[in-house]
Short mmCIF file of C-alpha atoms in Angstrom, two decimals:
data_model
loop_
_atom_site.label_atom_id
_atom_site.label_comp_id
_atom_site.label_asym_id
_atom_site.label_seq_id
_atom_site.Cartn_x
_atom_site.Cartn_y
_atom_site.Cartn_z
CA MET A 1 169.67 144.47 -9.35
CA VAL A 2 167.23 145.50 -6.65
CA ALA A 3 167.57 149.05 -5.38
CA SER A 4 165.41 150.53 -2.67
CA VAL A 5 165.73 153.66 -0.63
CA ARG A 6 164.08 154.46 2.68
CA THR A 7 164.30 157.99 3.96
CA GLU A 8 163.57 159.35 7.40
CA PRO A 9 163.73 162.95 8.64
CA ARG A 10 166.88 164.80 7.67
CA GLY A 11 169.07 165.09 10.71
CA SER A 12 168.35 161.47 11.66
CA MET A 13 167.90 160.06 8.18
CA ALA A 14 168.54 156.35 7.80
CA MET A 15 169.42 155.51 4.24
CA GLU A 16 169.01 151.84 3.40
CA LEU A 17 170.18 150.79 -0.02
CA THR A 18 169.77 147.21 -1.21
CA PHE A 19 171.61 146.34 -4.40
CA GLY A 20 171.02 142.62 -4.87
CA ASP A 21 174.59 142.05 -3.63
CA PRO A 22 174.51 140.92 0.00
CA ALA A 23 178.30 140.80 0.28
CA LEU A 24 178.70 144.41 -0.80
CA THR A 25 175.83 145.57 1.40
CA ALA A 26 177.39 143.83 4.40
CA ARG A 27 180.83 145.36 3.68
CA LEU A 28 179.39 148.85 3.44
CA GLU A 29 177.41 148.42 6.65
CA ARG A 30 180.49 147.17 8.51
CA GLY A 31 182.54 150.02 7.11
CA VAL A 32 180.06 152.71 8.14
CA ASP A 33 179.83 151.20 11.63
CA ALA A 34 183.62 151.17 11.92
CA ALA A 35 183.79 154.80 10.77
CA GLU A 36 181.19 155.68 13.44
CA GLU A 37 183.43 154.11 16.07
CA ARG A 38 186.35 156.14 14.77
CA LEU A 39 184.32 159.35 15.03
CA ARG A 40 183.34 158.63 18.62
CA ALA A 41 186.97 157.94 19.44
CA VAL A 42 187.96 161.30 17.95
CA ALA A 43 185.45 163.14 20.14
CA ALA A 44 186.72 161.26 23.19
CA GLU A 45 190.25 162.55 22.51
CA ALA A 46 189.12 165.91 23.87
CA ARG A 47 189.57 164.43 27.39
CA ASP A 48 187.67 167.29 29.01
CA PRO A 49 184.12 165.87 29.12
CA ARG A 50 182.58 169.29 28.46
CA VAL A 51 184.64 169.74 25.30
CA ALA A 52 183.96 166.14 24.26
CA GLU A 53 180.23 166.79 24.57
CA ILE A 54 180.40 169.89 22.39
CA VAL A 55 182.61 168.49 19.62
CA GLY A 56 180.67 165.23 19.60
CA HIS A 57 177.28 166.94 19.68
CA LEU A 58 176.45 166.33 16.02
CA PHE A 59 177.82 162.79 16.02
CA ALA A 60 175.30 161.62 18.62
CA PRO A 61 172.10 162.20 16.56
CA GLY A 62 173.60 160.31 13.64
CA GLY A 63 172.88 161.80 10.23
CA LYS A 64 172.83 160.65 6.65
CA ARG A 65 176.45 159.47 6.76
CA LEU A 66 176.47 159.91 2.99
CA ARG A 67 180.14 160.88 2.85
CA PRO A 68 181.47 157.85 4.76
CA LEU A 69 179.32 155.66 2.54
CA LEU A 70 180.76 157.29 -0.57
CA ALA A 71 184.33 156.85 0.67
CA LEU A 72 183.65 153.14 1.16
CA VAL A 73 182.03 152.85 -2.27
CA GLY A 74 185.03 154.58 -3.83
CA ALA A 75 187.28 152.04 -2.13
CA GLU A 76 185.49 149.24 -3.99
CA PHE A 77 187.19 150.37 -7.23
CA GLY A 78 190.71 149.78 -5.92
CA GLU A 79 193.01 146.79 -5.65
CA ARG A 80 193.32 146.59 -1.87
CA ASP A 81 190.90 145.40 0.80
CA PRO A 82 188.11 148.04 0.94
CA SER A 83 188.31 148.05 4.76
CA ALA A 84 191.50 150.09 4.33
CA ALA A 85 189.21 153.03 3.57
CA VAL A 86 187.54 153.15 6.99
CA PRO A 87 189.85 155.94 8.24
CA ALA A 88 189.16 157.85 5.01
CA ALA A 89 185.43 157.47 5.61
CA ALA A 90 185.84 158.94 9.10
CA LEU A 91 187.98 161.76 7.69
CA ALA A 92 185.31 162.71 5.13
CA GLU A 93 182.67 162.91 7.86
CA LEU A 94 184.94 164.92 10.18
CA VAL A 95 185.38 167.64 7.56
CA HIS A 96 181.65 167.62 6.81
CA VAL A 97 180.54 167.85 10.44
CA ALA A 98 183.05 170.64 11.09
CA SER A 99 181.43 172.59 8.25
CA LEU A 100 177.99 172.06 9.83
CA TYR A 101 179.10 173.81 13.03
CA HIS A 102 180.23 176.79 10.96
CA ASP A 103 177.16 176.76 8.70
CA ASP A 104 174.78 176.84 11.65
CA VAL A 105 176.51 179.95 13.01
CA MET A 106 176.31 181.63 9.61
CA ASP A 107 172.65 180.69 9.18
CA GLN A 108 171.68 181.36 12.81
CA ALA A 109 170.18 177.85 12.79
CA ARG A 110 168.42 176.70 15.93
CA THR A 111 168.30 173.00 15.15
CA ARG A 112 170.43 170.47 13.35
CA ARG A 113 169.76 166.77 12.87
CA GLY A 114 166.66 167.03 15.02
CA VAL A 115 168.42 168.50 18.06
CA ALA A 116 169.44 171.99 19.17
CA SER A 117 172.36 173.27 17.12
CA ALA A 118 175.69 173.80 18.89
CA ASN A 119 175.45 177.57 18.47
CA ALA A 120 171.94 177.60 19.96
CA ARG A 121 173.09 175.55 22.92
CA TRP A 122 176.57 176.93 23.65
CA GLY A 123 176.84 180.14 21.61
CA ASN A 124 178.43 181.14 18.31
CA ALA A 125 182.03 181.38 19.47
CA THR A 126 181.99 177.92 21.03
CA ALA A 127 180.40 176.43 17.92
CA VAL A 128 183.05 177.99 15.67
CA PHE A 129 185.89 176.70 17.82
CA ALA A 130 184.29 173.25 17.94
CA GLY A 131 184.27 173.20 14.14
CA ASN A 132 187.88 174.33 14.09
CA TRP A 133 188.82 171.56 16.54
CA LEU A 134 187.25 168.96 14.28
CA LEU A 135 189.11 170.35 11.25
CA SER A 136 192.37 170.06 13.18
CA LYS A 137 191.56 166.42 13.93
CA ALA A 138 190.78 165.85 10.26
CA ALA A 139 194.17 167.30 9.32
CA ARG A 140 195.91 165.02 11.80
CA LEU A 141 194.10 161.96 10.45
CA ALA A 142 194.99 162.95 6.87
CA ALA A 143 198.65 163.18 7.88
CA GLU A 144 198.46 159.60 9.14
CA LEU A 145 197.04 158.41 5.82
CA GLY A 146 199.75 159.81 3.54
CA PRO A 147 200.69 162.63 1.16
CA GLU A 148 197.87 162.15 -1.37
CA THR A 149 195.26 162.17 1.38
CA ILE A 150 196.82 165.34 2.82
CA ARG A 151 196.64 166.94 -0.62
CA LEU A 152 192.99 166.05 -1.10
CA GLN A 153 191.93 167.08 2.40
CA SER A 154 193.80 170.40 2.34
CA SER A 155 192.55 171.26 -1.14
CA VAL A 156 188.93 170.58 -0.23
CA THR A 157 189.22 172.44 3.08
CA ASN A 158 190.47 175.43 1.08
CA ARG A 159 187.51 175.14 -1.30
CA LEU A 160 185.14 174.83 1.64
CA VAL A 161 186.45 177.95 3.33
CA MET A 162 186.42 179.86 0.05
CA GLY A 163 182.81 178.80 -0.45
CA GLN A 164 181.90 180.07 3.00
CA ILE A 165 183.66 183.38 2.37
CA ARG A 166 181.93 183.76 -1.00
CA GLU A 167 178.64 183.04 0.69
CA LEU A 168 179.23 185.78 3.23
CA ALA A 169 180.52 188.30 0.69
CA GLY A 170 177.79 187.73 -1.88
CA PRO A 171 178.22 188.34 -5.62
CA SER A 172 179.85 191.47 -6.96
CA ASP A 173 177.66 194.46 -7.77
CA ASP A 174 177.58 193.51 -11.45
CA GLY A 175 177.81 189.77 -10.86
CA ASP A 176 175.37 187.03 -11.79
CA ALA A 177 173.65 185.78 -8.64
CA LEU A 178 173.00 182.36 -10.16
CA ALA A 179 176.65 181.88 -11.12
CA HIS A 180 177.59 182.96 -7.60
CA TYR A 181 175.15 180.42 -6.14
CA PHE A 182 176.69 177.56 -8.10
CA ALA A 183 180.23 178.66 -7.21
CA VAL A 184 179.32 178.57 -3.50
CA VAL A 185 177.77 175.11 -3.81
CA ALA A 186 180.79 173.79 -5.67
CA GLY A 187 182.96 174.73 -2.70
CA LYS A 188 180.65 173.90 0.17
CA THR A 189 178.78 170.79 -0.92
CA ALA A 190 180.06 169.24 -4.13
CA ALA A 191 183.74 169.37 -3.16
CA LEU A 192 183.12 167.39 0.04
CA ILE A 193 181.16 164.67 -1.75
CA ALA A 194 183.79 164.36 -4.49
CA MET A 195 186.54 164.25 -1.85
CA ALA A 196 184.88 161.34 -0.03
CA LEU A 197 184.85 159.20 -3.18
CA GLN A 198 188.43 160.11 -4.02
CA LEU A 199 189.72 159.40 -0.52
CA GLY A 200 188.30 155.90 -0.58
CA ALA A 201 189.66 155.15 -4.03
CA VAL A 202 193.12 156.47 -3.17
CA ARG A 203 193.26 154.32 -0.02
CA THR A 204 192.78 151.16 -2.09
CA ASP A 205 195.13 152.15 -4.94
CA ALA A 206 192.49 152.68 -7.61
CA PRO A 207 193.82 153.81 -11.01
CA GLU A 208 194.06 157.56 -11.53
CA HIS A 209 191.41 157.62 -14.27
CA VAL A 210 188.99 155.95 -11.86
CA VAL A 211 189.77 158.50 -9.14
CA GLN A 212 189.08 161.32 -11.59
CA ALA A 213 185.81 159.76 -12.80
CA LEU A 214 184.68 159.42 -9.19
CA ALA A 215 185.55 163.07 -8.59
CA GLU A 216 183.48 164.15 -11.59
CA TYR A 217 180.56 162.03 -10.42
CA GLY A 218 180.79 163.50 -6.92
CA GLU A 219 180.84 167.09 -8.13
CA HIS A 220 177.59 166.63 -10.06
CA LEU A 221 175.93 164.54 -7.37
CA GLY A 222 176.82 167.19 -4.80
CA VAL A 223 175.19 169.98 -6.77
CA ALA A 224 172.05 167.89 -7.25
CA PHE A 225 172.01 167.03 -3.55
CA GLN A 226 172.10 170.72 -2.57
CA ILE A 227 169.35 171.65 -5.02
CA ALA A 228 167.17 168.90 -3.55
CA ASP A 229 167.85 170.43 -0.13
CA ASP A 230 166.77 173.84 -1.41
CA ILE A 231 163.52 172.40 -2.74
CA LEU A 232 162.86 170.52 0.50
CA ASP A 233 163.08 173.78 2.43
CA ILE A 234 160.04 174.98 0.51
CA THR A 235 158.05 171.79 0.04
CA SER A 236 158.62 169.59 3.09
CA THR A 237 157.33 169.62 6.65
CA SER A 238 159.61 169.85 9.67
CA GLU A 239 158.85 166.19 10.42
CA VAL A 240 160.23 165.16 7.04
CA SER A 241 163.15 167.57 6.80
CA GLY A 242 164.42 167.51 10.39
CA LYS A 243 164.71 171.29 10.47
CA GLU A 244 162.36 174.26 10.63
CA GLN A 245 160.17 174.36 7.53
CA GLY A 246 161.07 177.31 5.33
CA LYS A 247 164.14 178.11 7.45
CA ASP A 248 166.16 179.30 4.45
CA LEU A 249 163.27 181.38 3.16
CA ALA A 250 162.62 182.81 6.63
CA ILE A 251 166.16 184.19 6.99
CA GLY A 252 166.40 185.46 3.43
CA VAL A 253 168.67 182.77 1.99
CA ALA A 254 168.69 183.03 -1.78
CA SER A 255 168.23 179.36 -2.59
CA LEU A 256 168.02 178.23 -6.20
CA PRO A 257 164.18 178.29 -6.36
CA VAL A 258 164.18 181.85 -4.95
CA LEU A 259 166.80 183.03 -7.46
CA LEU A 260 164.88 181.46 -10.33
CA ALA A 261 161.62 183.01 -9.12
CA LEU A 262 163.19 186.45 -8.90
CA ALA A 263 164.19 186.14 -12.55
CA ASP A 264 160.73 184.93 -13.65
CA GLU A 265 158.28 187.24 -15.43
CA ARG A 266 154.99 185.49 -14.62
CA PRO A 267 152.38 187.20 -12.39
CA GLU A 268 153.02 184.80 -9.50
CA ALA A 269 156.70 185.68 -9.59
CA GLU A 270 155.86 189.39 -9.59
CA GLU A 271 153.76 188.92 -6.45
CA LEU A 272 156.58 186.94 -4.84
CA ARG A 273 159.09 189.68 -5.66
CA ALA A 274 156.79 192.22 -4.06
CA LEU A 275 156.46 190.01 -1.00
CA LEU A 276 160.21 189.49 -0.65
CA THR A 277 161.07 193.14 -1.19
CA ALA A 278 158.28 194.64 0.91
CA ALA A 279 160.74 195.74 3.57
CA THR A 280 164.48 195.66 3.13
CA ALA A 281 166.14 193.90 6.03
CA ALA A 282 169.32 195.15 7.61
CA PRO A 283 172.27 193.12 6.31
CA ASP A 284 173.67 190.42 8.57
CA ASP A 285 175.81 187.33 8.20
CA SER A 286 172.96 184.91 7.75
CA GLY A 287 171.25 185.68 4.44
CA LEU A 288 173.45 183.65 2.20
CA PRO A 289 173.00 182.07 -1.19
CA ARG A 290 173.30 178.37 -0.71
CA ALA A 291 174.59 175.98 -3.20
CA ALA A 292 177.53 174.75 -6.77
CA ALA A 293 179.30 175.85 -10.37
CA PRO A 294 177.79 174.74 -13.51
CA ASP A 295 177.86 175.02 -17.03
CA ASP A 296 174.28 176.06 -16.84
CA SER A 297 174.76 179.02 -19.17
CA GLU A 298 171.15 178.82 -20.26
CA LEU A 299 169.89 179.82 -16.83
CA PRO A 300 168.24 183.23 -16.54
CA ARG A 301 170.09 185.95 -14.70
CA ALA A 302 168.73 186.54 -11.22
CA ALA A 303 167.70 189.80 -9.72
CA ALA A 304 170.51 192.15 -8.75
CA PRO A 305 171.78 191.90 -5.19
CA ASP A 306 170.46 194.34 -2.65
CA SER A 307 172.44 196.86 -0.64
CA SER A 308 173.86 194.12 1.58
CA GLY A 309 175.74 192.67 -1.38
CA LEU A 310 173.68 189.49 -1.26
CA PRO A 311 171.32 188.33 -4.02
CA ARG A 312 168.38 188.64 -1.66
CA ALA A 313 165.81 191.05 -0.37
CA ALA A 314 164.12 191.09 3.00
CA ALA A 315 162.91 187.76 4.29
CA PRO A 316 159.12 187.56 4.36
CA ASP A 317 157.32 188.02 7.63
CA ASP A 318 156.60 184.71 9.38
CA SER A 319 152.90 185.07 8.62
CA GLU A 320 153.70 185.39 4.93
CA LEU A 321 155.98 182.34 4.69
CA PRO A 322 153.23 179.91 3.59
CA ARG A 323 152.13 182.35 0.89
CA ALA A 324 155.74 182.84 -0.29
CA ALA A 325 156.30 179.08 -0.42
CA ALA A 326 153.06 178.59 -2.36
CA LEU A 327 154.07 181.27 -4.87
CA LEU A 328 157.46 179.63 -5.35
CA ARG A 329 155.70 176.43 -6.32
CA ARG A 330 153.06 178.11 -8.49
CA CYS A 331 155.45 180.28 -10.48
CA GLY A 332 157.36 177.20 -11.57
CA ALA A 333 160.57 177.94 -9.66
CA THR A 334 160.62 174.63 -7.81
CA ALA A 335 159.86 172.74 -11.03
CA GLN A 336 162.67 174.58 -12.80
CA ALA A 337 165.06 173.88 -9.93
CA ARG A 338 164.05 170.22 -10.07
CA ALA A 339 164.82 170.13 -13.80
CA ILE A 340 168.29 171.57 -13.17
CA MET A 341 168.80 168.97 -10.45
CA GLN A 342 167.82 166.19 -12.84
CA ALA A 343 170.24 167.53 -15.46
CA ARG A 344 173.05 167.30 -12.91
CA LEU A 345 172.07 163.74 -12.09
CA VAL A 346 172.28 162.87 -15.79
CA ARG A 347 175.85 164.16 -15.78
CA ALA A 348 176.63 162.21 -12.61
CA ARG A 349 175.29 159.02 -14.22
CA SER A 350 177.39 159.71 -17.30
CA ALA A 351 180.51 159.90 -15.15
CA ALA A 352 179.52 156.67 -13.37
CA ASN A 353 179.12 154.97 -16.76
CA GLY A 354 182.85 155.52 -17.31
CA LEU A 355 183.70 153.37 -14.30
CA PRO A 356 184.22 149.60 -14.31
CA ASP A 357 180.84 147.89 -14.25
CA GLY A 358 179.90 146.01 -11.13
CA PRO A 359 178.09 146.32 -7.81
CA ALA A 360 179.95 149.49 -6.76
CA ALA A 361 179.04 151.31 -9.97
CA ARG A 362 175.43 150.29 -9.44
CA VAL A 363 175.58 151.84 -5.97
CA LEU A 364 176.44 155.16 -7.59
CA HIS A 365 173.44 154.93 -9.90
CA ALA A 366 171.20 154.01 -6.96
CA LEU A 367 172.45 157.07 -5.09
CA CYS A 368 171.36 159.19 -8.06
CA ASP A 369 167.91 157.62 -7.70
CA PHE A 370 167.96 158.48 -4.01
CA VAL A 371 168.76 162.15 -4.66
CA ALA A 372 166.17 162.31 -7.46
CA HIS A 373 163.46 161.33 -4.99
CA ARG A 374 164.85 163.17 -1.98
CA ASP A 375 163.10 166.44 -2.85
CA ARG A 376 159.62 164.88 -2.87
#
């Protein structure tokens, strides 16, 4: 097997995976292209060109298209023609893109996928309704695909919304901020990735044990994917990441490296704590812990949440962001986060090992390789 990964800036990232199986590679490429066509058709259903522009705003710049790819890979484990999963691939991306509209409002993001975010361009209310419109289209498509697809889509939408609510509410006064972080990620990131794999497998009548193994793989891959995103926020440039460098740190998001640093006892961590708590910011709806729920009982407890209910203190002043990022690296927080990410990838690989061997299973292992190197 030959596996290679090329990454470009997040927001317009082209992911090219070569597996030594030209037939599979060609099928996946055709499937992703067909799902893209389906997404454009959904946006066009708005009829009003102004609405179509808004709801299709995040389709135009492209994106990783990881979830459609996963749905098509999941379909490879079934008994029917894998092309039957193209609508499921489009459904997975619809739910994901809808969540991006909502996330950008919550995070007060100015850019997404290398372009102005919908909320920056049209305002928060319009962005929220655009996300809602896409979720309604996802529900309609699920209804066309059958009862099991409806069950999966509705269950994951519920988990997604619960994750967003948890993110806004923050952990309880006596809660563990790290456990809260992983619970949020489980709902907002891991659930969507697991759903994509399951949708594809269900569409091609894969056995139930295969569907469940794919779900387990997706849950672990999703957590690892989010942790890599957290690390990139600290270590990458805007050109590589496709978003403002240190955006999460700048708005006070308690990413995994920040939570680990706040629980560290080394001198660098003490300086970072002083930097982050120099001035307590007024609570708003943007400083949210980002990320999914583990069995990582060995993790240290993070610092207690501040008066806003969030496991965060004030975001550092813009002039202090480089220093804060450097301290996060020096105190070992990014290295510790990377180790946790790698542990999740080990669990994802273990789940993939329980699947029938073949080109599709090798795709799943190659995707683990991709995530493992994504944070560099």
